[in-house]
Tab-separated table of N, CA, C and O in Angstrom:
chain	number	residue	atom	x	y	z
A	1	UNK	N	212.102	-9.339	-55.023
A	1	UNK	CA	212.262	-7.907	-54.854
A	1	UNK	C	211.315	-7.370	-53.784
A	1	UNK	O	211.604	-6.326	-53.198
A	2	UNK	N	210.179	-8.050	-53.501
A	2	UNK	CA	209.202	-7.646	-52.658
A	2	UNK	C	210.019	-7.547	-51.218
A	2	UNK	O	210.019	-6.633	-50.394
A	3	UNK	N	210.581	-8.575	-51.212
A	3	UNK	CA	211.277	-8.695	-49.732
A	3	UNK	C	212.277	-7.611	-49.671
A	3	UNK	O	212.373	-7.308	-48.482
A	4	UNK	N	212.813	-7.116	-50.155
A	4	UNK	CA	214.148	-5.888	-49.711
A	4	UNK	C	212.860	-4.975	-49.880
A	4	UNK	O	212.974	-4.306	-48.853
A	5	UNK	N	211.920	-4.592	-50.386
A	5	UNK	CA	211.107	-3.593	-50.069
A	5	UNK	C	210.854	-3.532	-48.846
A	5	UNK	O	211.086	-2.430	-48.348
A	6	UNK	N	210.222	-4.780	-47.759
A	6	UNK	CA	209.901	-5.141	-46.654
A	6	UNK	C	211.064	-4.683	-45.933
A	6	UNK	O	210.870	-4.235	-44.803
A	7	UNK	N	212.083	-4.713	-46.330
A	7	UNK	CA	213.679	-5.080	-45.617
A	7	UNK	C	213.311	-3.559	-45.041
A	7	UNK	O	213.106	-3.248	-43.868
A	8	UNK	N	213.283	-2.486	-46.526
A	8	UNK	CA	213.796	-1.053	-46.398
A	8	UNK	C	212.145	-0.435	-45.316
A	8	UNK	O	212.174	0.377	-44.392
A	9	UNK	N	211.449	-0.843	-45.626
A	9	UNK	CA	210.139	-0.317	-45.066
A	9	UNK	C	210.182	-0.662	-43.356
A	9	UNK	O	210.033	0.199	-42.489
A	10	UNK	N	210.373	-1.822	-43.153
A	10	UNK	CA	210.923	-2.217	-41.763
A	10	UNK	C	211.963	-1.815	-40.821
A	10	UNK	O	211.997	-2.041	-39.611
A	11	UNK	N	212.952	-1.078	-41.670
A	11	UNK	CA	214.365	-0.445	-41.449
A	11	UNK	C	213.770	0.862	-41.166
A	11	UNK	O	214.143	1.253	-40.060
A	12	UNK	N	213.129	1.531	-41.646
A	12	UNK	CA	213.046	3.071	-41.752
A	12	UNK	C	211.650	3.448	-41.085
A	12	UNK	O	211.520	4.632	-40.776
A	13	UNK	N	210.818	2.771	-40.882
A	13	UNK	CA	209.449	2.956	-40.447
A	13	UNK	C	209.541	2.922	-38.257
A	13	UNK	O	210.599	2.607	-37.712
A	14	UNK	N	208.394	3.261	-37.497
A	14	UNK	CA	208.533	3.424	-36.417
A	14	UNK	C	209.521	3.520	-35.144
A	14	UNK	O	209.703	2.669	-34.274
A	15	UNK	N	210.149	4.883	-35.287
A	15	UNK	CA	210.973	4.584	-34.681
A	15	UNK	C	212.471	3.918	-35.080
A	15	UNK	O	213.318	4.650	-34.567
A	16	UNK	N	212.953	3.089	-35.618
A	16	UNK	CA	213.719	2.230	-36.041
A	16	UNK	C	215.485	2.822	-35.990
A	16	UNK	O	216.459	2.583	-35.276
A	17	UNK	N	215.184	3.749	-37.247
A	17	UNK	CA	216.236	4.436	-37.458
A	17	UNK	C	216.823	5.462	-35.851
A	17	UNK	O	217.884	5.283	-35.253
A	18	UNK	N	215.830	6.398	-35.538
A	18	UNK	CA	216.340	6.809	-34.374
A	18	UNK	C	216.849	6.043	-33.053
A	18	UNK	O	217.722	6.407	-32.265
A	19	UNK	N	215.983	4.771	-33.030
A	19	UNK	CA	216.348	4.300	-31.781
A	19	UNK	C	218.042	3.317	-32.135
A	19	UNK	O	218.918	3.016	-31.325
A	20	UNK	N	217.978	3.062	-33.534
A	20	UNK	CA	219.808	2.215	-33.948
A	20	UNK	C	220.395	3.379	-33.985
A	20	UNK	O	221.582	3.057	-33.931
A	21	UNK	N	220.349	4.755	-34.054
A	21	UNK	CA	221.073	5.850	-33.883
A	21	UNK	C	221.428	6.034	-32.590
A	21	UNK	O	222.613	6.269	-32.353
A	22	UNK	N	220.546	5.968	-31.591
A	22	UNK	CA	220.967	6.517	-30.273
A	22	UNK	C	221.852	4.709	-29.841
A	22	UNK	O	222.852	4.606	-29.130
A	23	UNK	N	221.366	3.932	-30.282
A	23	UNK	CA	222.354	2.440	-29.689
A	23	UNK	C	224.041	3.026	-30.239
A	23	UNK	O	224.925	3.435	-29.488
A	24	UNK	N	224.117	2.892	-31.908
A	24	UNK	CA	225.242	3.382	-32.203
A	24	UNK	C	226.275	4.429	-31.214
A	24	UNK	O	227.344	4.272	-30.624
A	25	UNK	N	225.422	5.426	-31.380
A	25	UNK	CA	226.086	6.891	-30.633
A	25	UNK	C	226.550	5.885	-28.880
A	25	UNK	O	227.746	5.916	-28.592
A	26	UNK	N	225.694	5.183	-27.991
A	26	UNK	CA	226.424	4.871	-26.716
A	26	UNK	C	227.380	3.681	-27.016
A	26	UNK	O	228.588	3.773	-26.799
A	27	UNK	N	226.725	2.414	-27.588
A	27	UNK	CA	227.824	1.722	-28.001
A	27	UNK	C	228.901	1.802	-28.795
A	27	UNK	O	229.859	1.129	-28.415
A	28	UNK	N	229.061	2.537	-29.971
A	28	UNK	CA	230.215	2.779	-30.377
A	28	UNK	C	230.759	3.820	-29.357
A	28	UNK	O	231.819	3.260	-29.079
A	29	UNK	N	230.753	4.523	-28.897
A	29	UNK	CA	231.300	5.607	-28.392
A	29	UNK	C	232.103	4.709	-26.850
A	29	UNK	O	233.158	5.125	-26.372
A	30	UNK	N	231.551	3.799	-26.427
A	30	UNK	CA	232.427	2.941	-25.287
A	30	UNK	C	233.422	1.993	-26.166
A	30	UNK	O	234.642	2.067	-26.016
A	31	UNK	N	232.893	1.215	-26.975
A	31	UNK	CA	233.974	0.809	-27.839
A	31	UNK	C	234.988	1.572	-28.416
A	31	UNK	O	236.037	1.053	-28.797
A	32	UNK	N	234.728	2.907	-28.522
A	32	UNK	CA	236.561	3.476	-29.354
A	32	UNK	C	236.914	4.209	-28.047
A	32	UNK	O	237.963	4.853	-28.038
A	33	UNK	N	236.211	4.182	-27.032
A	33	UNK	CA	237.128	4.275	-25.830
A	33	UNK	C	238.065	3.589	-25.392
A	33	UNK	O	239.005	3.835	-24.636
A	34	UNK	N	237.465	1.998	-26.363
A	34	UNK	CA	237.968	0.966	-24.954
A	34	UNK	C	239.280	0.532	-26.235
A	34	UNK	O	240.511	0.535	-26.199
A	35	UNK	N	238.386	0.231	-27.164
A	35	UNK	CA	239.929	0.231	-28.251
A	35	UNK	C	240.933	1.116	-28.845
A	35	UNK	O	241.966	0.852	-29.460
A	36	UNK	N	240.236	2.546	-28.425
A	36	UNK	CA	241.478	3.382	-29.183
A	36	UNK	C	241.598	4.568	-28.170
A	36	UNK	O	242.069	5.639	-28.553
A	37	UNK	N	241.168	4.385	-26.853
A	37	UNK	CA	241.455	5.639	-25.644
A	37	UNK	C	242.834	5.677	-25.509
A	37	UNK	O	243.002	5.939	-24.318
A	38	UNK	N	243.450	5.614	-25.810
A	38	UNK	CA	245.122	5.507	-25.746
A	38	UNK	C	245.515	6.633	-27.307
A	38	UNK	O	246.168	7.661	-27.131
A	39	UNK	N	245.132	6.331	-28.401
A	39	UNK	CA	244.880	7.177	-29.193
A	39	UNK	C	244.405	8.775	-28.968
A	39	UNK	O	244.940	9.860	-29.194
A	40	UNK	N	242.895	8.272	-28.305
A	40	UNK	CA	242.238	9.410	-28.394
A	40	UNK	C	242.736	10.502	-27.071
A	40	UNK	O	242.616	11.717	-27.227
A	41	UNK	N	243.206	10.015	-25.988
A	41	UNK	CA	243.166	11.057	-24.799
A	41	UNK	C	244.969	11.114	-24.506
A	41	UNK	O	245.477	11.771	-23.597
A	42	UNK	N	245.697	10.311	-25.450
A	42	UNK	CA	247.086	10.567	-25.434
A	42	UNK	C	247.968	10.388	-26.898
A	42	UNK	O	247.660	11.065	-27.879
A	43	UNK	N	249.066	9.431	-26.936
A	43	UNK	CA	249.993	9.699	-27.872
A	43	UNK	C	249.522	8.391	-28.509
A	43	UNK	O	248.943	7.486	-27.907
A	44	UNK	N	249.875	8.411	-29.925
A	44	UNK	CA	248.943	7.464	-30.638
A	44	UNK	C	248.190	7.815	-32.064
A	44	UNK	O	247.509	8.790	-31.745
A	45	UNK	N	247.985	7.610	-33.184
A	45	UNK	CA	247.339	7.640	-33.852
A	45	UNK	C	246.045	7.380	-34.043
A	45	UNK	O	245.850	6.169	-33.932
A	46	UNK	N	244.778	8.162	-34.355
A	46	UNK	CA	243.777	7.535	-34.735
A	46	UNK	C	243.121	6.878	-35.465
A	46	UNK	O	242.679	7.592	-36.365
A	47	UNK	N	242.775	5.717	-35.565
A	47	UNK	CA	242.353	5.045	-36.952
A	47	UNK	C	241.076	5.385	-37.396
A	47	UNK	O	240.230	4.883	-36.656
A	48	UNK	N	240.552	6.101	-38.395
A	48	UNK	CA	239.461	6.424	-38.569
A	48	UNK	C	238.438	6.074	-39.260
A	48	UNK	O	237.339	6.593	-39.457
A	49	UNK	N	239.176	4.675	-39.768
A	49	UNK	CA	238.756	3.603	-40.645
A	49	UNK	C	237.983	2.261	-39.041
A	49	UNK	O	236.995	1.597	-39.353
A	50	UNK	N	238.306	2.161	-38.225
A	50	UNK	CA	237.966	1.596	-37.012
A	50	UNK	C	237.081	2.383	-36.326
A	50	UNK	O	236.372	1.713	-35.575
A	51	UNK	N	236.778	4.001	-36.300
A	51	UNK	CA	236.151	4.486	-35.704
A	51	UNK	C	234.793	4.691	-36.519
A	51	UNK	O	233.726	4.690	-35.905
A	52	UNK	N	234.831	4.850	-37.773
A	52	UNK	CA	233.493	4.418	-38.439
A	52	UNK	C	233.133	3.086	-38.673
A	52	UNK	O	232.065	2.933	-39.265
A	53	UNK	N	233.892	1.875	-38.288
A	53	UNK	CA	232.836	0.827	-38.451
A	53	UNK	C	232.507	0.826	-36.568
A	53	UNK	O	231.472	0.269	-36.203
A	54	UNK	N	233.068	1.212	-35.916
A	54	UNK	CA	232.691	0.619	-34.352
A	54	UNK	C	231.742	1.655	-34.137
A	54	UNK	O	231.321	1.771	-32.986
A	55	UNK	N	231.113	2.811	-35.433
A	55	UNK	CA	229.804	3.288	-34.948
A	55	UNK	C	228.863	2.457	-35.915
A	55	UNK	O	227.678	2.336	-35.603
A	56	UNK	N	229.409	1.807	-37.224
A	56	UNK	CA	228.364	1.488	-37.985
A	56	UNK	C	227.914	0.296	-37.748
A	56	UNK	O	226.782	0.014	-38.140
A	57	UNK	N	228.754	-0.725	-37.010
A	57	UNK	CA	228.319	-1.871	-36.906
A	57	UNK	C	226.865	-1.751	-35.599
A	57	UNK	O	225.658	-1.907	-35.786
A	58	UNK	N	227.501	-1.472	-34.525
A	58	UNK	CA	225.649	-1.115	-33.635
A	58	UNK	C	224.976	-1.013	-33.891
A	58	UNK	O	224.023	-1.565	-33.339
A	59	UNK	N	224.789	-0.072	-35.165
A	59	UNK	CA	223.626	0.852	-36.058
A	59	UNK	C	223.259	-0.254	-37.058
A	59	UNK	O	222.088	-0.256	-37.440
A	60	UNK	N	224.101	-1.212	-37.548
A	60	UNK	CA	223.249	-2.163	-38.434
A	60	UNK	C	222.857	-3.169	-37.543
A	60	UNK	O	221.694	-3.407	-37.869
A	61	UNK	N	223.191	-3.978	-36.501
A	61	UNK	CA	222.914	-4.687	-35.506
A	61	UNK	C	221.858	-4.350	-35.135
A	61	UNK	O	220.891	-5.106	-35.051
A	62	UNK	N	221.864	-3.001	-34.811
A	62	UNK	CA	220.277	-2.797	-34.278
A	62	UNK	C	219.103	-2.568	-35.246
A	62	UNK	O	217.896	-2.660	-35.021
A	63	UNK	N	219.390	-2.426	-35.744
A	63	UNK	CA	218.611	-1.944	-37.698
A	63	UNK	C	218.044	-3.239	-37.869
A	63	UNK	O	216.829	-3.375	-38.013
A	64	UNK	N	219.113	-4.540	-37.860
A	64	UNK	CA	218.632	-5.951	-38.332
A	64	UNK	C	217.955	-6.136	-37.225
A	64	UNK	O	216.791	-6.145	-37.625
A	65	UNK	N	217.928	-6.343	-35.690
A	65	UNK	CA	217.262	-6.485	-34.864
A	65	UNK	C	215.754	-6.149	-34.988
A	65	UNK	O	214.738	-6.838	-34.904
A	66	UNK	N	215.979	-4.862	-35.215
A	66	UNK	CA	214.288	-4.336	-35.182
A	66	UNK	C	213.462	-5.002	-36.690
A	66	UNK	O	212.289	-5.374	-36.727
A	67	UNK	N	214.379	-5.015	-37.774
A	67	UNK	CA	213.175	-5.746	-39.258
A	67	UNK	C	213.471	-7.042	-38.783
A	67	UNK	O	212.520	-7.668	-39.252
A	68	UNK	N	214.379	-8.129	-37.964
A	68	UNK	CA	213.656	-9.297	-37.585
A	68	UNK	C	212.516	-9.294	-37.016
A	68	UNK	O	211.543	-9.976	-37.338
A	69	UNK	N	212.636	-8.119	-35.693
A	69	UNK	CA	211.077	-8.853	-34.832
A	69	UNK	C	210.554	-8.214	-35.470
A	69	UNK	O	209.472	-8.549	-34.989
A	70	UNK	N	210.134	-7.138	-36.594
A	70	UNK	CA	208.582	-7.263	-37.297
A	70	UNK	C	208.324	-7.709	-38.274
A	70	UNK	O	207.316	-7.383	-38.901
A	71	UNK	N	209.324	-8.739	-38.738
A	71	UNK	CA	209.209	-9.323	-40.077
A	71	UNK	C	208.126	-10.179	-39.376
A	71	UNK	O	206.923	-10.202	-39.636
A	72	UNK	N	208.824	-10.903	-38.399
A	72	UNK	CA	207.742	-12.129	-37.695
A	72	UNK	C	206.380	-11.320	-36.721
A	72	UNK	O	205.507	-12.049	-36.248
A	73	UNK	N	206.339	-10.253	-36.564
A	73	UNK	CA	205.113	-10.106	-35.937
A	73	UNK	C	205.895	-9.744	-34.983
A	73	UNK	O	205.902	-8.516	-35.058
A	74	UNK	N	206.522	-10.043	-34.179
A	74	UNK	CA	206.679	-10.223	-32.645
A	74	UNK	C	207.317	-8.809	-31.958
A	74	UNK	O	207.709	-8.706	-30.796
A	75	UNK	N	207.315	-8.146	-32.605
A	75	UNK	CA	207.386	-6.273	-32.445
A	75	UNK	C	205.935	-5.577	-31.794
A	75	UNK	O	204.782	-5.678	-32.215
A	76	UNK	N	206.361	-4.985	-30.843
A	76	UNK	CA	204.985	-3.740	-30.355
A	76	UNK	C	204.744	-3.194	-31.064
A	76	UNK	O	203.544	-2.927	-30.997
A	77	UNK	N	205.489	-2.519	-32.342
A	77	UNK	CA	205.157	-1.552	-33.238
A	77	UNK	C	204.241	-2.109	-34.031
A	77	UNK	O	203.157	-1.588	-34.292
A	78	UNK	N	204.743	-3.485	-34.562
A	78	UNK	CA	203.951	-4.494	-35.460
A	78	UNK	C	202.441	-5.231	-35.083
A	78	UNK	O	201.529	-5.557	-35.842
A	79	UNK	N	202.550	-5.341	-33.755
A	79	UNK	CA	201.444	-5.817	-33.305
A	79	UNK	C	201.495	-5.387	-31.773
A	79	UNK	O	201.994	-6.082	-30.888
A	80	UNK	N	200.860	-4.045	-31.577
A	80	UNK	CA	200.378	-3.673	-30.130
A	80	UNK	C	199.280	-4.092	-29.341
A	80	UNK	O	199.195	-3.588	-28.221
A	81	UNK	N	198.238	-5.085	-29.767
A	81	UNK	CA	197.582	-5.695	-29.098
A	81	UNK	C	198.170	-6.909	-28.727
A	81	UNK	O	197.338	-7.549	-28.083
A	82	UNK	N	199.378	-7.608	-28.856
A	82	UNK	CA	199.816	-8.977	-28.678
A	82	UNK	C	199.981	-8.991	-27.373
A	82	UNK	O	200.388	-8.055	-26.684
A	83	UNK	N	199.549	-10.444	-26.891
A	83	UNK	CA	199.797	-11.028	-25.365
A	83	UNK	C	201.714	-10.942	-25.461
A	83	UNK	O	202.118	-11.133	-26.608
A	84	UNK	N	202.273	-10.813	-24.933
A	84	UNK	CA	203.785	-11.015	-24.822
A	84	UNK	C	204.087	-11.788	-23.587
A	84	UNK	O	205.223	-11.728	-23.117
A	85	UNK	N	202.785	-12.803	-22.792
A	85	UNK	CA	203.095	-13.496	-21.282
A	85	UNK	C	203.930	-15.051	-22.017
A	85	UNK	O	203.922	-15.396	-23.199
A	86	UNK	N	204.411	-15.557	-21.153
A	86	UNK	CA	205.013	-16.858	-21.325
A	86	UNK	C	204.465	-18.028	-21.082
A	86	UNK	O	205.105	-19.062	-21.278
């Protein structure tokens, strides 16, 4: 149980949430262009069951992105003194 604490604390802490919000909002928003602009700017139905996962999936993509790199350390937020050279 400790770990989904980590999960939710990592998810919601620096930044996190706003910055998978603004990914969502540009990437989904080119994706239901590119899959449903025929829908949206002419004749066609909208699926609106496709237009909430092609915003939700970015938003968890990037969500998991950010609690990987600070699960391991390897986040600026997590560790701002770290060398990051190769």
């Amino acid at each position: 149980m400790d770990a989904w604490r980590k999960v939710i604390r990592l998810a919601t802490e620096a930044g996190a949430p706003k910055r998978a919000l603004l990914v969502a909002v540009i990437v989904g928003s080119a994706l239901n262009l590119i899959n449903q602009g025929d829908a949206i700017f002419g004749e066609g139905r909208v699926n609106w069951g496709k237009v909430v996962l092609t915003y939700l999936v970015p938003f968890a993509v990037s969500t998991h992105g950010a609690v990987n790199a600070r699960w391991d350390g390897r986040s600026d937020a997590a560790n701002p003194g770290a060398d990051r050279s190769i």
